[in-house]
Tab-separated table of N, CA, C and O in Angstrom:
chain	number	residue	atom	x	y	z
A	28	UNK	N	-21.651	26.272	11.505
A	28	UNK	CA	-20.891	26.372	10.275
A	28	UNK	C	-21.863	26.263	9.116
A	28	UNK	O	-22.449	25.193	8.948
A	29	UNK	N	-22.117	27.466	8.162
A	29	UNK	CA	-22.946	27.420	7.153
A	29	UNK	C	-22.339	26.756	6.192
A	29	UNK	O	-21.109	26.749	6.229
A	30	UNK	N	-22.988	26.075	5.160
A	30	UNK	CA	-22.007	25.409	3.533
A	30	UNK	C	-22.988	25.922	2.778
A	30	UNK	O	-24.189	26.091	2.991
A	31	UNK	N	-22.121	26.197	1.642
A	31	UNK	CA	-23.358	26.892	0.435
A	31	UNK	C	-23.448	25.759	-0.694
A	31	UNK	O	-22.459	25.111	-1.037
A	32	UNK	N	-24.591	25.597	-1.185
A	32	UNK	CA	-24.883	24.468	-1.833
A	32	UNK	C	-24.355	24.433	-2.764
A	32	UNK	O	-23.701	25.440	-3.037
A	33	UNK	N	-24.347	23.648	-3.436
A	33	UNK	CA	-23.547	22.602	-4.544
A	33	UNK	C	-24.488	23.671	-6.098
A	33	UNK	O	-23.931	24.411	-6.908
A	34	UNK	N	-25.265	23.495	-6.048
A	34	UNK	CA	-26.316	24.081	-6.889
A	34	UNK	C	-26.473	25.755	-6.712
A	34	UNK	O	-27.122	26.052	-5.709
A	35	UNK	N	-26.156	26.508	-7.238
A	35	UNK	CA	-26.289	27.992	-7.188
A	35	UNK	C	-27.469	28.635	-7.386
A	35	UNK	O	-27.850	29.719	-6.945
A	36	UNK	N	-28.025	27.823	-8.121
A	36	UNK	CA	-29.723	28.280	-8.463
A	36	UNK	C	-30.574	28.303	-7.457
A	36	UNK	O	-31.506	29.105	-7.520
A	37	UNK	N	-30.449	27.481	-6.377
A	37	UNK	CA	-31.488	27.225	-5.421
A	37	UNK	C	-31.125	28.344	-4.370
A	37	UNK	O	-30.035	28.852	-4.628
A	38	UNK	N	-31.680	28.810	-3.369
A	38	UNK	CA	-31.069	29.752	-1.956
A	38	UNK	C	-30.932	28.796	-1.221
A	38	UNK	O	-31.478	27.693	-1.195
A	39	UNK	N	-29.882	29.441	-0.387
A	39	UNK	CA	-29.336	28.383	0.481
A	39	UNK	C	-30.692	28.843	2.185
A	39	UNK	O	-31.277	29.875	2.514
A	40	UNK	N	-30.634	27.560	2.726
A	40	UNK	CA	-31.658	27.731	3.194
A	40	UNK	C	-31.205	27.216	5.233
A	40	UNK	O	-31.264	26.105	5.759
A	41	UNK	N	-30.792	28.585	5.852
A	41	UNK	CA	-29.959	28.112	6.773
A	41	UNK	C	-31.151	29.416	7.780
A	41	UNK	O	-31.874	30.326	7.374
A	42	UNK	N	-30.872	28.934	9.056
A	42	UNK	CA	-31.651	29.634	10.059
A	42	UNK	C	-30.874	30.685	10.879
A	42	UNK	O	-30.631	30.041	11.899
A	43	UNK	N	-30.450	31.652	11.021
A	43	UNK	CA	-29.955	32.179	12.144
A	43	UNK	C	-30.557	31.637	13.559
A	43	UNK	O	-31.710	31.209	13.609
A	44	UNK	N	-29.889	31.671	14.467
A	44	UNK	CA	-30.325	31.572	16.046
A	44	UNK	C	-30.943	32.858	16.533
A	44	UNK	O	-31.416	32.963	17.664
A	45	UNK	N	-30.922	34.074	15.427
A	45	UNK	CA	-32.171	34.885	16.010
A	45	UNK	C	-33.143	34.332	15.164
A	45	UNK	O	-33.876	33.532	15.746
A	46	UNK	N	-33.258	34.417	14.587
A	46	UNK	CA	-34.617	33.793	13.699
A	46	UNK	C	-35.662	32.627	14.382
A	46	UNK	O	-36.865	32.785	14.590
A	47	UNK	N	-34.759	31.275	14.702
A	47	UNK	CA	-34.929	30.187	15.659
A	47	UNK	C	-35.560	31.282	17.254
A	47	UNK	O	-36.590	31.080	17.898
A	48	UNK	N	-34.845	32.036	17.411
A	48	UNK	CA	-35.540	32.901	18.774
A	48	UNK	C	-36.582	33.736	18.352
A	48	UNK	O	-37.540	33.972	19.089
A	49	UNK	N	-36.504	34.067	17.552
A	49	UNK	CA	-38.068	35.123	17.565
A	49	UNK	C	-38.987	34.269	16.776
A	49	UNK	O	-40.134	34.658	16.554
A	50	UNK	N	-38.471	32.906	16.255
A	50	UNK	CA	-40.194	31.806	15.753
A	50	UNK	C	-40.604	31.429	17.411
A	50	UNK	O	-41.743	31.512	17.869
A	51	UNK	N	-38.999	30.866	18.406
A	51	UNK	CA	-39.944	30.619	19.901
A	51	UNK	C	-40.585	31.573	20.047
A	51	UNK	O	-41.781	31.367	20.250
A	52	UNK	N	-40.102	33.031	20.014
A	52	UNK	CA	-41.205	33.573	20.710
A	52	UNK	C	-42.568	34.045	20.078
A	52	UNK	O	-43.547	34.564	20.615
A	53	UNK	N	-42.332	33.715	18.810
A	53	UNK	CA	-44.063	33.753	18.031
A	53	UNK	C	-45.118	32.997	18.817
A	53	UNK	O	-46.244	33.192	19.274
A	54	UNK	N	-43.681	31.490	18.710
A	54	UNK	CA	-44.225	30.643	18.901
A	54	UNK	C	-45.408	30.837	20.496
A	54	UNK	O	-46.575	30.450	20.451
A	55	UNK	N	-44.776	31.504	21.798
A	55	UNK	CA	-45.123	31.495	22.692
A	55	UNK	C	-46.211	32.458	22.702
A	55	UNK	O	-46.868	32.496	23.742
A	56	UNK	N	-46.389	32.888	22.186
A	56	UNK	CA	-47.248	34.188	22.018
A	56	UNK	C	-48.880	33.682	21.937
A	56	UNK	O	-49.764	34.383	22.429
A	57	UNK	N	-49.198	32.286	21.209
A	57	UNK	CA	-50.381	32.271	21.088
A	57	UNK	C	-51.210	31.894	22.149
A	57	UNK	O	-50.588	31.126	22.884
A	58	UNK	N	-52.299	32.094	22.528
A	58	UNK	CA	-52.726	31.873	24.424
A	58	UNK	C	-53.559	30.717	24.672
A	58	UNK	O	-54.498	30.502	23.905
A	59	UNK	N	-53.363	30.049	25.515
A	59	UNK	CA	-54.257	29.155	25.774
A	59	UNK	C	-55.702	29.606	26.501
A	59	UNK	O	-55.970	30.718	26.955
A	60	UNK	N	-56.299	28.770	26.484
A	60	UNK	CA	-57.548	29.355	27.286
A	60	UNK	C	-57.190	28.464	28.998
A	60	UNK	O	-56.474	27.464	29.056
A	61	UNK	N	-57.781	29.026	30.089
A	61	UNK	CA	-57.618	28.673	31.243
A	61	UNK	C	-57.535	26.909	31.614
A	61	UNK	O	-56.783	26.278	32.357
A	62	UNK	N	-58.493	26.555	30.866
A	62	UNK	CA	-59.005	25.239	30.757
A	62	UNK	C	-57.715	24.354	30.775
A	62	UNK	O	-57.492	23.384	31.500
A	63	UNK	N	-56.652	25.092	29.495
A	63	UNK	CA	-55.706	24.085	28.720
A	63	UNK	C	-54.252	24.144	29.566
A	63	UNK	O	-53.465	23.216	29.754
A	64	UNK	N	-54.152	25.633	30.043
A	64	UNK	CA	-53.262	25.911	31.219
A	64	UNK	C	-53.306	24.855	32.149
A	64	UNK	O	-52.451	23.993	32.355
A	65	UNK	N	-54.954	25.104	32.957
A	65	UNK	CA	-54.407	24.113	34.161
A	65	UNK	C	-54.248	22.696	33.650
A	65	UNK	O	-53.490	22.039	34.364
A	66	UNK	N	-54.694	22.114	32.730
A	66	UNK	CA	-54.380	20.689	32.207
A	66	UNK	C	-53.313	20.633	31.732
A	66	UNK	O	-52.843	19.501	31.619
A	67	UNK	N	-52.463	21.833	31.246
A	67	UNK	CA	-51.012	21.211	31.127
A	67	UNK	C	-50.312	21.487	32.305
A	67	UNK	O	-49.254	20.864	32.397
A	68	UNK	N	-50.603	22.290	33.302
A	68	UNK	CA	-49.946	22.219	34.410
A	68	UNK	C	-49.936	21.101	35.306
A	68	UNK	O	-48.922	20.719	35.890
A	69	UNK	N	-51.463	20.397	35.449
A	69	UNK	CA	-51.552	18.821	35.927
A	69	UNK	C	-50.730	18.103	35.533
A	69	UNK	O	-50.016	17.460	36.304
A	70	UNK	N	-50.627	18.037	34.160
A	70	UNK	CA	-50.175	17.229	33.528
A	70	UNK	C	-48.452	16.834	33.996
A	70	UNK	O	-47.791	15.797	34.049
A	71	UNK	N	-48.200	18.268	34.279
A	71	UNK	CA	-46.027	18.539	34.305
A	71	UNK	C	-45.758	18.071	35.771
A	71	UNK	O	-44.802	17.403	36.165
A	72	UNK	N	-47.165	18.734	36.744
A	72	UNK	CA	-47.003	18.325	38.059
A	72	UNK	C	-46.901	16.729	38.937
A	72	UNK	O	-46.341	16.318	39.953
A	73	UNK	N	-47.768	16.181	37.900
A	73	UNK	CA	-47.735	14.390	37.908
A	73	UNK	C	-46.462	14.093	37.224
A	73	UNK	O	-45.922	12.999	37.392
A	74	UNK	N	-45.820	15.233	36.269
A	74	UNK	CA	-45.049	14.141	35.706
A	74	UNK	C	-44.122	14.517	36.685
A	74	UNK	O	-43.549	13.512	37.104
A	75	UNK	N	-43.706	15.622	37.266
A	75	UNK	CA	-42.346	15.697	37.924
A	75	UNK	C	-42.712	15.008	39.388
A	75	UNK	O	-41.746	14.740	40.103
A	76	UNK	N	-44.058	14.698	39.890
A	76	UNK	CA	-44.000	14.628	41.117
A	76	UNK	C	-43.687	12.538	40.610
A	76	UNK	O	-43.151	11.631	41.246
A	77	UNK	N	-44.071	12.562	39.802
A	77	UNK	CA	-43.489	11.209	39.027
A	77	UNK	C	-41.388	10.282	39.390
A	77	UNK	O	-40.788	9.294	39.813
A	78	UNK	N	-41.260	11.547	38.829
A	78	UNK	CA	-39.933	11.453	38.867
A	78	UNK	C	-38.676	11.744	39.895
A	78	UNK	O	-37.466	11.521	39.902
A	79	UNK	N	-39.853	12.502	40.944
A	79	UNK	CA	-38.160	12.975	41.835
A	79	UNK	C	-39.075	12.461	42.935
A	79	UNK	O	-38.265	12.049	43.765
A	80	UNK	N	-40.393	12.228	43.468
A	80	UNK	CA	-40.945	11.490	44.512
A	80	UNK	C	-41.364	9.937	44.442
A	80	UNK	O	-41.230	9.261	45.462
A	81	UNK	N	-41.793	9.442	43.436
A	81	UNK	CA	-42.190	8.358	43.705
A	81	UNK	C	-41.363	7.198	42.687
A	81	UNK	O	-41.536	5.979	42.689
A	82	UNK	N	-40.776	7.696	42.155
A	82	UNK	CA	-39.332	6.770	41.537
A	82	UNK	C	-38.373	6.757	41.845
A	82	UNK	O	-37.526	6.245	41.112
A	83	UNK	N	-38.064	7.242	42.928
A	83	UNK	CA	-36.918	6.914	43.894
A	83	UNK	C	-37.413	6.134	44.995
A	83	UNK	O	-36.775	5.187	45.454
A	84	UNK	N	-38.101	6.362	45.264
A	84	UNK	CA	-39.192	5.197	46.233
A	84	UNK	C	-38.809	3.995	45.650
A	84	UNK	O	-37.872	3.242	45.914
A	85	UNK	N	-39.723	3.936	44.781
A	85	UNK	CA	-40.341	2.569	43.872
A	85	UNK	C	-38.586	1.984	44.127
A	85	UNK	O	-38.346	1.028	44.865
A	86	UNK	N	-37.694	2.611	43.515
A	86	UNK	CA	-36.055	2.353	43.249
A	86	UNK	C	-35.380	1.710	45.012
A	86	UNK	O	-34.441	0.974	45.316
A	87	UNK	N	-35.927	2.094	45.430
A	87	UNK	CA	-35.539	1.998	46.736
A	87	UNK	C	-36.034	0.810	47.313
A	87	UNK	O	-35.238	0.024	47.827
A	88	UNK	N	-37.633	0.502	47.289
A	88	UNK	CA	-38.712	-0.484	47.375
A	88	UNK	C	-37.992	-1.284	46.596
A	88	UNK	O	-37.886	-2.334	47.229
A	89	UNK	N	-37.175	-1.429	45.103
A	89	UNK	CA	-36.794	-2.611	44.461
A	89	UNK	C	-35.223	-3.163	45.481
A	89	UNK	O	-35.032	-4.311	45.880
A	90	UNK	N	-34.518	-2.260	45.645
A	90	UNK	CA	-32.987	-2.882	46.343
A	90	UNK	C	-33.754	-3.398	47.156
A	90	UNK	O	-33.791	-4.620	47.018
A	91	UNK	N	-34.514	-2.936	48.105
A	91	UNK	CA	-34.890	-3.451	49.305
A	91	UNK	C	-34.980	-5.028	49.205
A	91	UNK	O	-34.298	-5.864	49.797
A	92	UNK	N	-36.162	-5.237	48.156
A	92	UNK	CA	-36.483	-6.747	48.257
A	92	UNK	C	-35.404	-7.513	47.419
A	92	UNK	O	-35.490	-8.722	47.637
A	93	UNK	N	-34.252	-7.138	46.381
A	93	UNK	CA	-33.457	-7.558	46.341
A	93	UNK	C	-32.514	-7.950	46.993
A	93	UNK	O	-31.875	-8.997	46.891
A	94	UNK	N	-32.387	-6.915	47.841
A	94	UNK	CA	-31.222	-7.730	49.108
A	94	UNK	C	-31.401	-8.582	49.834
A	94	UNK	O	-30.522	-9.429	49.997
A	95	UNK	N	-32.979	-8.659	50.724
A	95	UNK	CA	-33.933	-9.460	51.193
A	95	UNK	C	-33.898	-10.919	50.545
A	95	UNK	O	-34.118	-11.940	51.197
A	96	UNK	N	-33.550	-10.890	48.980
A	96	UNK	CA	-33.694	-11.955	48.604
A	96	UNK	C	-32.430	-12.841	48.874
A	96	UNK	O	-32.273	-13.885	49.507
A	97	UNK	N	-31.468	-11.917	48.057
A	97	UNK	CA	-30.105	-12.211	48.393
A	97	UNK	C	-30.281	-12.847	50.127
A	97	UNK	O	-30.559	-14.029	50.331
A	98	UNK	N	-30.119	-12.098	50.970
A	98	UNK	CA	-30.583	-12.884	52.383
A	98	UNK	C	-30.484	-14.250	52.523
A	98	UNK	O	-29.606	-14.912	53.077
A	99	UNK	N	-31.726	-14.675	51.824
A	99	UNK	CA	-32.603	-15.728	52.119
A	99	UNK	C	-31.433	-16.907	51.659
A	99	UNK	O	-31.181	-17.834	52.428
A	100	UNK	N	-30.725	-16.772	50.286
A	100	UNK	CA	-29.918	-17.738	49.469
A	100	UNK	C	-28.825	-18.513	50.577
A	100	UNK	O	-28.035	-19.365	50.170
């Protein structure tokens, strides 16, 4: 929903969602060099292998010794 400003003098200053799509794809356009690729690819691969392998573990490793504790009481 656009609103037009209060002030008539100024332009109103609103983005289309093509506009927002063709700055991403400016945006994507500029190239990395090989170097920066594979370091951001390291980077996504630790983070996801982060999140769906070894934090459900860890999550799992915590009930464990919680219940264990519970146990003991």
């Amino acid at each position: 929903m656009s609103v037009s400003p209060v002030d008539s003098s100024t332009p109103s200053v609103s983005t289309s969602p093509e506009a927002k799509f063709n700055a991403a794809v400016d945006k994507s356009k500029t190239e990395m060099s090989d170097e920066e690729f594979n370091d951001a690819l390291i980077t996504q691969a630790v983070t996801i292998g982060g999140q769906f392998i070894i934090m459900p573990k860890a999550q799992e490793m915590l009930n464990e010794a919680q219940s264990s504790e519970d146990d003991e009481e």
